[in-house]
Coordinates of N, CA and C in Angstrom, one line a residue:
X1 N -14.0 -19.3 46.8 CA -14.5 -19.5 45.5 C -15.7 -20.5 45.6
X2 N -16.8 -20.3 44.8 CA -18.2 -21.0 45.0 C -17.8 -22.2 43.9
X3 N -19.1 -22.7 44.3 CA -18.5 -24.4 43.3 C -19.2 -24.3 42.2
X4 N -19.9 -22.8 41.5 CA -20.1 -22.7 40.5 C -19.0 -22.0 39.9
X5 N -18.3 -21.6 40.5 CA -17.3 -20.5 39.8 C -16.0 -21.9 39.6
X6 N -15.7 -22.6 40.4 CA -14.7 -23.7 41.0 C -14.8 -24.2 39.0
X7 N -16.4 -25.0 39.0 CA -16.6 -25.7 37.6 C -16.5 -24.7 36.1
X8 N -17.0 -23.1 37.1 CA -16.9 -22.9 35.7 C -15.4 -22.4 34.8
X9 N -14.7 -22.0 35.4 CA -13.4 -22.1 35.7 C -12.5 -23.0 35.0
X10 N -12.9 -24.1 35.4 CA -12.4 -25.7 34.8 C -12.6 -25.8 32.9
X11 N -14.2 -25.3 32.8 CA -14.5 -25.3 31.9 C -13.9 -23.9 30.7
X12 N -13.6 -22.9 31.3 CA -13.0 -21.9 30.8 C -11.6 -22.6 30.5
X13 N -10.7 -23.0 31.5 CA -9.4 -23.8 31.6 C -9.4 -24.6 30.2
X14 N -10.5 -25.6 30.1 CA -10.5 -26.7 29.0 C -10.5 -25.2 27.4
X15 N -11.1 -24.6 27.5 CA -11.7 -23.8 26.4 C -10.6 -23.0 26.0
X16 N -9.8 -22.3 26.4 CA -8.3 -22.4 26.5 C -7.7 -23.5 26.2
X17 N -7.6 -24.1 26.2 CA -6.7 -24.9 25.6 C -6.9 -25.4 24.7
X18 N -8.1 -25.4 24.3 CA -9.0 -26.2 22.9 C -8.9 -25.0 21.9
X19 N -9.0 -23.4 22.7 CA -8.3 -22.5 21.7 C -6.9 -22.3 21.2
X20 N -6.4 -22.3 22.1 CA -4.4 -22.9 22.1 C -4.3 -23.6 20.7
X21 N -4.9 -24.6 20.7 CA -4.5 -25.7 19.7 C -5.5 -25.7 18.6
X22 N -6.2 -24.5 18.5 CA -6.8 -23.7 17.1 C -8.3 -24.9 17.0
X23 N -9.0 -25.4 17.6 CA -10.1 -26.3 17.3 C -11.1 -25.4 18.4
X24 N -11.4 -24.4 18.8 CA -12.6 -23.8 19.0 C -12.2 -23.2 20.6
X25 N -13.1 -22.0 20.9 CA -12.8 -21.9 22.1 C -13.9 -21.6 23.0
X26 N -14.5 -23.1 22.9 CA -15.4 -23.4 23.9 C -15.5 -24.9 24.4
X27 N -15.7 -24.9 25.7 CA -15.9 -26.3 26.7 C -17.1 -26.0 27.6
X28 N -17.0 -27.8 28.3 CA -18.3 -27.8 28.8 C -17.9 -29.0 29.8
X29 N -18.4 -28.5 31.5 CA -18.0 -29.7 32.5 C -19.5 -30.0 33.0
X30 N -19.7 -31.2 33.0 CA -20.9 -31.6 33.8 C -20.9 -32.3 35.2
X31 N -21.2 -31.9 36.2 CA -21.0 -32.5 37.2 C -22.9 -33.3 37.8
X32 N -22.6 -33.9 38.9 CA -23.2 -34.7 39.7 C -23.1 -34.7 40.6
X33 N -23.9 -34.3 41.6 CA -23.4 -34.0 43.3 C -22.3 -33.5 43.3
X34 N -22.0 -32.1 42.8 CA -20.0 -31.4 42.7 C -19.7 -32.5 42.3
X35 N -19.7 -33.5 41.7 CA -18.5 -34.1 40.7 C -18.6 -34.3 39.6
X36 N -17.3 -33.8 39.1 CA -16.8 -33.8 37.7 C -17.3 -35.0 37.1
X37 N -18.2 -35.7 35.9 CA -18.6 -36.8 35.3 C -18.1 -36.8 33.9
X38 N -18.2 -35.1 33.5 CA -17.9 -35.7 32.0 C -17.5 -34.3 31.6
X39 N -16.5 -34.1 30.7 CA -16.0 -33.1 30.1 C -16.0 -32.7 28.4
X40 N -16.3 -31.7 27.8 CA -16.2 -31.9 26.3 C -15.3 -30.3 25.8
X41 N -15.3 -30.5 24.4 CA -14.6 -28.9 24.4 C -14.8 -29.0 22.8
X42 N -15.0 -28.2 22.3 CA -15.4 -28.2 20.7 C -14.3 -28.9 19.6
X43 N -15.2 -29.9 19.2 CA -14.6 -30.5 18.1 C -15.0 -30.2 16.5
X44 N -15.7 -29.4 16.5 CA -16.1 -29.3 15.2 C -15.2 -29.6 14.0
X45 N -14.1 -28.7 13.9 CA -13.0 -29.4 12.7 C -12.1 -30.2 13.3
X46 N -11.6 -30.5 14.5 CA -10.3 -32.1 14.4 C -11.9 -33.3 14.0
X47 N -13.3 -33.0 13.8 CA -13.7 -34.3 13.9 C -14.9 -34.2 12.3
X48 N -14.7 -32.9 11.9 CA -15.4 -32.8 10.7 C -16.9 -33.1 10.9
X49 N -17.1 -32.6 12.2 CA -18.5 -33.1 12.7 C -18.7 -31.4 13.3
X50 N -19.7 -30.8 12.3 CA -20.2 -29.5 12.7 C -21.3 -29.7 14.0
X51 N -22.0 -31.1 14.5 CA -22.7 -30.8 15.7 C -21.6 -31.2 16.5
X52 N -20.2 -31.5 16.8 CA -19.3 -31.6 17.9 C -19.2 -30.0 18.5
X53 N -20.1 -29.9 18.9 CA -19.9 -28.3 19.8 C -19.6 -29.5 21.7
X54 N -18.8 -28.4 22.5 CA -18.4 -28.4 23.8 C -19.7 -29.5 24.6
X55 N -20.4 -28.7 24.7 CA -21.9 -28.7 25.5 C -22.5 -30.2 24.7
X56 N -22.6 -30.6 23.3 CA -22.8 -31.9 22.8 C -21.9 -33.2 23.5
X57 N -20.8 -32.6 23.1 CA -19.3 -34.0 23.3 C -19.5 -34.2 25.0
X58 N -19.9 -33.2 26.0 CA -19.7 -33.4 27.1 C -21.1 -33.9 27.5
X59 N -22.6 -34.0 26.7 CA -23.1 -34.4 27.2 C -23.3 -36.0 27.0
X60 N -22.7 -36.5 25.8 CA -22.7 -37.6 25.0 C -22.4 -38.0 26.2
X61 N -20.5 -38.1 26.6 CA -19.9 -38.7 27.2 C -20.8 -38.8 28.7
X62 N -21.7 -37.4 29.5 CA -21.8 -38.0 30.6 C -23.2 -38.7 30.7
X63 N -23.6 -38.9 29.6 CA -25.1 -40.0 29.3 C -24.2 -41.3 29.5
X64 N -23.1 -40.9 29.2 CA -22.5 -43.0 28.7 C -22.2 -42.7 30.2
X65 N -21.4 -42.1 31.2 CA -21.1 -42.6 32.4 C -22.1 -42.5 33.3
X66 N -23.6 -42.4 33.2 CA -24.7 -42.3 33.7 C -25.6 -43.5 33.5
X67 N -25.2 -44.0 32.1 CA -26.1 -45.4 31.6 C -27.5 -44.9 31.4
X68 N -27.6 -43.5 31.1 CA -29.3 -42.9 30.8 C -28.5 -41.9 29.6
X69 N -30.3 -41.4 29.0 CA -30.4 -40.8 27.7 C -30.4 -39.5 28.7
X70 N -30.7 -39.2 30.0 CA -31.1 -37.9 30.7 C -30.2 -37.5 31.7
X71 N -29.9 -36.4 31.8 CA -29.3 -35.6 33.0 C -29.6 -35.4 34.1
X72 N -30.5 -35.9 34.5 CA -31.4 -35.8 35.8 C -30.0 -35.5 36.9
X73 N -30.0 -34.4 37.5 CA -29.4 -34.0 39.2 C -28.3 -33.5 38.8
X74 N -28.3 -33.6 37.3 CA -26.8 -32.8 37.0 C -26.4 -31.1 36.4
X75 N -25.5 -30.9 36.7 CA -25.0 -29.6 36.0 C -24.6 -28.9 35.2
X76 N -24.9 -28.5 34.0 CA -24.1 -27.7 33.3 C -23.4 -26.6 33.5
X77 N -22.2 -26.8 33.1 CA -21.3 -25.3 33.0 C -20.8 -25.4 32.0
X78 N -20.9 -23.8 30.8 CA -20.5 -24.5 29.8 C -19.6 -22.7 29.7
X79 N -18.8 -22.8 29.1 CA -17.7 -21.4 28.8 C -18.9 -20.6 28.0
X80 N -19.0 -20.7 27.2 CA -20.0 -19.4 27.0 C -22.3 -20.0 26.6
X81 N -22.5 -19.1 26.7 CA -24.3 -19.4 26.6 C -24.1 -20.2 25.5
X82 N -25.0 -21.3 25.7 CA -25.0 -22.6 24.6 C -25.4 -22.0 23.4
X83 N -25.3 -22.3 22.1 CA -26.2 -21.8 21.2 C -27.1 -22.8 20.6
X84 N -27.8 -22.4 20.0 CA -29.5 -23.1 19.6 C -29.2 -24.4 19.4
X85 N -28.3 -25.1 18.9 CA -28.2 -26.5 19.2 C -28.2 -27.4 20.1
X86 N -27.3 -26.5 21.1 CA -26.6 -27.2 22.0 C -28.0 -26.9 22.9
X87 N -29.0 -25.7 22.9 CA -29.5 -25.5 24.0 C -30.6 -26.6 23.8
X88 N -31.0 -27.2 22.2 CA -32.1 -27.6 22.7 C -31.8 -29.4 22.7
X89 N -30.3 -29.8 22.8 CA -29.6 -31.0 23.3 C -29.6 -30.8 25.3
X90 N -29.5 -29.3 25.1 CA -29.7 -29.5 26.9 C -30.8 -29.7 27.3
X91 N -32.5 -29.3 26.8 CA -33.6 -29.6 27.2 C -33.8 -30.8 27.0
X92 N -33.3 -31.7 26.1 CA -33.8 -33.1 25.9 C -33.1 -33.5 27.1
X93 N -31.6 -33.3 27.3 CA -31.0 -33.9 28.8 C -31.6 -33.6 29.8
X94 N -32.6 -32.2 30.0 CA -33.3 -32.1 31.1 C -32.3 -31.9 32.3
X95 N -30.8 -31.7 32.4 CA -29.9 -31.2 33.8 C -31.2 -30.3 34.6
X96 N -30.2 -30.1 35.9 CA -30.7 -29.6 36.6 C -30.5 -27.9 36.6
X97 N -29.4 -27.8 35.8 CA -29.5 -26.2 35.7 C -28.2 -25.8 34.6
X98 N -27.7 -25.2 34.2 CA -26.7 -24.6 33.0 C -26.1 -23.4 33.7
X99 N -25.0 -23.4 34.0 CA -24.4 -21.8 34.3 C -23.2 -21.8 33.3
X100 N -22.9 -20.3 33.0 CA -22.1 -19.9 31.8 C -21.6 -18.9 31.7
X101 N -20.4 -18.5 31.4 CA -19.5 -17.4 31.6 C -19.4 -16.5 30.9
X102 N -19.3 -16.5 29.8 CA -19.2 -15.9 28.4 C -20.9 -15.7 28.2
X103 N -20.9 -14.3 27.2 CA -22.4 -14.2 26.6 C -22.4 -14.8 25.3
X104 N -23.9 -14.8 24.6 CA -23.7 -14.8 23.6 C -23.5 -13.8 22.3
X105 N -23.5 -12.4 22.9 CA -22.5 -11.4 22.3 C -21.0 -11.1 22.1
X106 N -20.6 -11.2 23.6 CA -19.1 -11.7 23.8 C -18.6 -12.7 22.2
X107 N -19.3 -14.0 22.3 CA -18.8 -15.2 21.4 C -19.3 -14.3 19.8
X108 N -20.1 -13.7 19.4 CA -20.8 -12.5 18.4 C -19.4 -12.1 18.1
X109 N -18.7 -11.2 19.0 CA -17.4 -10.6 18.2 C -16.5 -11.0 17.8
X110 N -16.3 -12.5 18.3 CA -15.1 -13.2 17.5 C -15.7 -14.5 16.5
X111 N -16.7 -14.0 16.2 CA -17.1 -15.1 14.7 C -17.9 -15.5 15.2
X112 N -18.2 -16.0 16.3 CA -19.3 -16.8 16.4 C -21.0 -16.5 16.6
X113 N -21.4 -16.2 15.8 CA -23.0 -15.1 15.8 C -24.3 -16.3 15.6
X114 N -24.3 -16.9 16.3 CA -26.0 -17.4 16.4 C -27.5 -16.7 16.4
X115 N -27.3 -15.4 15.7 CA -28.2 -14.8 15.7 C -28.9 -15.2 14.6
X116 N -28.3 -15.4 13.1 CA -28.9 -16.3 12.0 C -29.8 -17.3 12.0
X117 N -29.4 -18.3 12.8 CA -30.1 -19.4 13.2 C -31.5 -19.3 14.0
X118 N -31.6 -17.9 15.2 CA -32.8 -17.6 16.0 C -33.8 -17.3 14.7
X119 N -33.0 -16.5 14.0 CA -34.0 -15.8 12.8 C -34.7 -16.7 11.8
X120 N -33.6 -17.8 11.6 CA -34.4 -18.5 10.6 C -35.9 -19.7 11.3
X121 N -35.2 -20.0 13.1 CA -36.4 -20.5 13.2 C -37.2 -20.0 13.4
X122 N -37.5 -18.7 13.5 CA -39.0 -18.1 13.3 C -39.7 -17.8 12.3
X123 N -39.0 -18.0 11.0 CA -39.7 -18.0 10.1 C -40.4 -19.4 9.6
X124 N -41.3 -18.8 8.7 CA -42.1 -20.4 7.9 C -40.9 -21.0 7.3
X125 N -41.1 -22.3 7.2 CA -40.4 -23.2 5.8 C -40.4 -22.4 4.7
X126 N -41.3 -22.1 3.9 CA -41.1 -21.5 2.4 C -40.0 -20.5 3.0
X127 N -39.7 -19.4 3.9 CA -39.1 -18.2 4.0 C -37.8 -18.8 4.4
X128 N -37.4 -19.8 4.6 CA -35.6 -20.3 5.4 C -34.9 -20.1 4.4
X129 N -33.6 -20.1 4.5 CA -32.6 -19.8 3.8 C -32.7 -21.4 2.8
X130 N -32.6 -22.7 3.3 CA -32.8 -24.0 3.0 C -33.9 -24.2 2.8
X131 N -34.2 -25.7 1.9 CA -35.7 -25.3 1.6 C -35.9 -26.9 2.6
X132 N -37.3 -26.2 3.2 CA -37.5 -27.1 3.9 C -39.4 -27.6 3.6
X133 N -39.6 -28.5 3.1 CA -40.8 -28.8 2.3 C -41.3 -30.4 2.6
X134 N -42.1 -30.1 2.7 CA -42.6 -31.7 3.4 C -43.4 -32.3 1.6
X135 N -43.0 -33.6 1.8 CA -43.0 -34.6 0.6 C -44.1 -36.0 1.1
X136 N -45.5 -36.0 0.3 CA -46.1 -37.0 0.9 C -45.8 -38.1 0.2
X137 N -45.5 -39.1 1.1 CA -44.8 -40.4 1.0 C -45.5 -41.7 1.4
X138 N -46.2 -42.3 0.5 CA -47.0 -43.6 1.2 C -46.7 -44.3 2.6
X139 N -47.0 -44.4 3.6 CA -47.2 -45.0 4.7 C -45.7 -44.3 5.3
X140 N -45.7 -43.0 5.0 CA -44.9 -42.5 6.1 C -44.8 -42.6 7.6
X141 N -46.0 -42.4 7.6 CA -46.6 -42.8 9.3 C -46.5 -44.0 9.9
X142 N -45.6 -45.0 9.3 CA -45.7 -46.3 9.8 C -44.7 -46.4 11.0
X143 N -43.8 -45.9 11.2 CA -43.0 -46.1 12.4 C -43.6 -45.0 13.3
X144 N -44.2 -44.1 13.0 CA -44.5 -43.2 14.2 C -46.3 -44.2 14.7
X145 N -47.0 -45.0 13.8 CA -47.6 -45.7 14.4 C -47.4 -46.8 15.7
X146 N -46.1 -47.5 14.5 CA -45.6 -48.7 15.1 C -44.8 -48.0 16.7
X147 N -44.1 -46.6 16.9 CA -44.3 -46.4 18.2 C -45.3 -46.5 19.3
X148 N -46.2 -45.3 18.2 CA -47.5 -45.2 19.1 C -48.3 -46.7 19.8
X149 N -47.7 -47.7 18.9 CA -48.4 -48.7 19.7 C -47.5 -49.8 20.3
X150 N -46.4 -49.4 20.2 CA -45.7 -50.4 20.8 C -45.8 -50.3 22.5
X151 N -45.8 -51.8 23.0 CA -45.8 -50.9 24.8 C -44.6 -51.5 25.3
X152 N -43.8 -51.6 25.2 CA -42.5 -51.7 25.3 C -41.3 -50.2 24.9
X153 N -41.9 -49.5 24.3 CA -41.1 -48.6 24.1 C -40.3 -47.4 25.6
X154 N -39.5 -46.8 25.6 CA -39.1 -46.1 26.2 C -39.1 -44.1 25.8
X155 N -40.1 -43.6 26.4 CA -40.5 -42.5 26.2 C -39.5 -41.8 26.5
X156 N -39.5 -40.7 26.0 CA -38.1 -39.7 26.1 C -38.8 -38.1 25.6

């Protein structure tokens, strides 16, 4: 057994179980040089928190056991292809790579279809389902200045 199949496995194991007990049936193991650092598995309703997806809870936790905002040298394996949230929480973590077992069709026939969501980001604001409208606001730009000039800050 290869040590992608070893983690991904682990992560299928957790996802199962998280389906067992009716809270979602997807997980997510991160490792670090082959080791296990941090594990998550969908919380969306035990936590009433719609971004508690697998691939989120597991990266939170292995930023905290890392003491960084980034993934640098690490792994994802996540039970099925991340969907649009989770994937673009994995670009900001920047890991060193994502493997995944399940498609995102497979997850398509049992409820879960993220094809809505690709559709609406390609459209303009006026066309989303939500309205999304930008509102000019006196000195909105003040904290993205007060970045831009601060030199103390920590780029990300």
């Amino acid at each position: 057994m290869s040590i992608h199949t070893k983690h991904l496995q682990q992560a299928l194991d957790i996802a199962l179980a998280s389906a067992q007990k009716g809270t979602g049936p997807f997980a997510c193991v991160i490792t670090k040089d082959d080791q296990v650092i941090a594990t998550g598995h969908n919380q969306v309703v035990e936590l009433n928190d719609p971004t508690a997806h697998a691939e989120i809870q597991a990266i939170r936790a292995a930023c905290k056991v890392l003491g960084s905002h980034q993934l640098t040298g690490c792994i994802i394996y996540s039970s099925s292809l991340p969907c649009p949230q989770c994937l673009g929480a994995i670009y900001w973590a920047r890991p060193e790579a994502v493997y995944h077992a399940n498609t995102a069709e497979e997850a398509a026939k049992i409820g879960f279809d993220d094809k809505f969501i690709y559709e609406e980001i390609s459209k303009a604001n006026e066309d989303r389902k939500y309205i999304m409208q930008k509102i000019e606001v006196p000195d909105a730009l003040r904290a993205f200045e007060a970045w831009e000039q601060n030199p103390n800050k920590t780029t990300y």
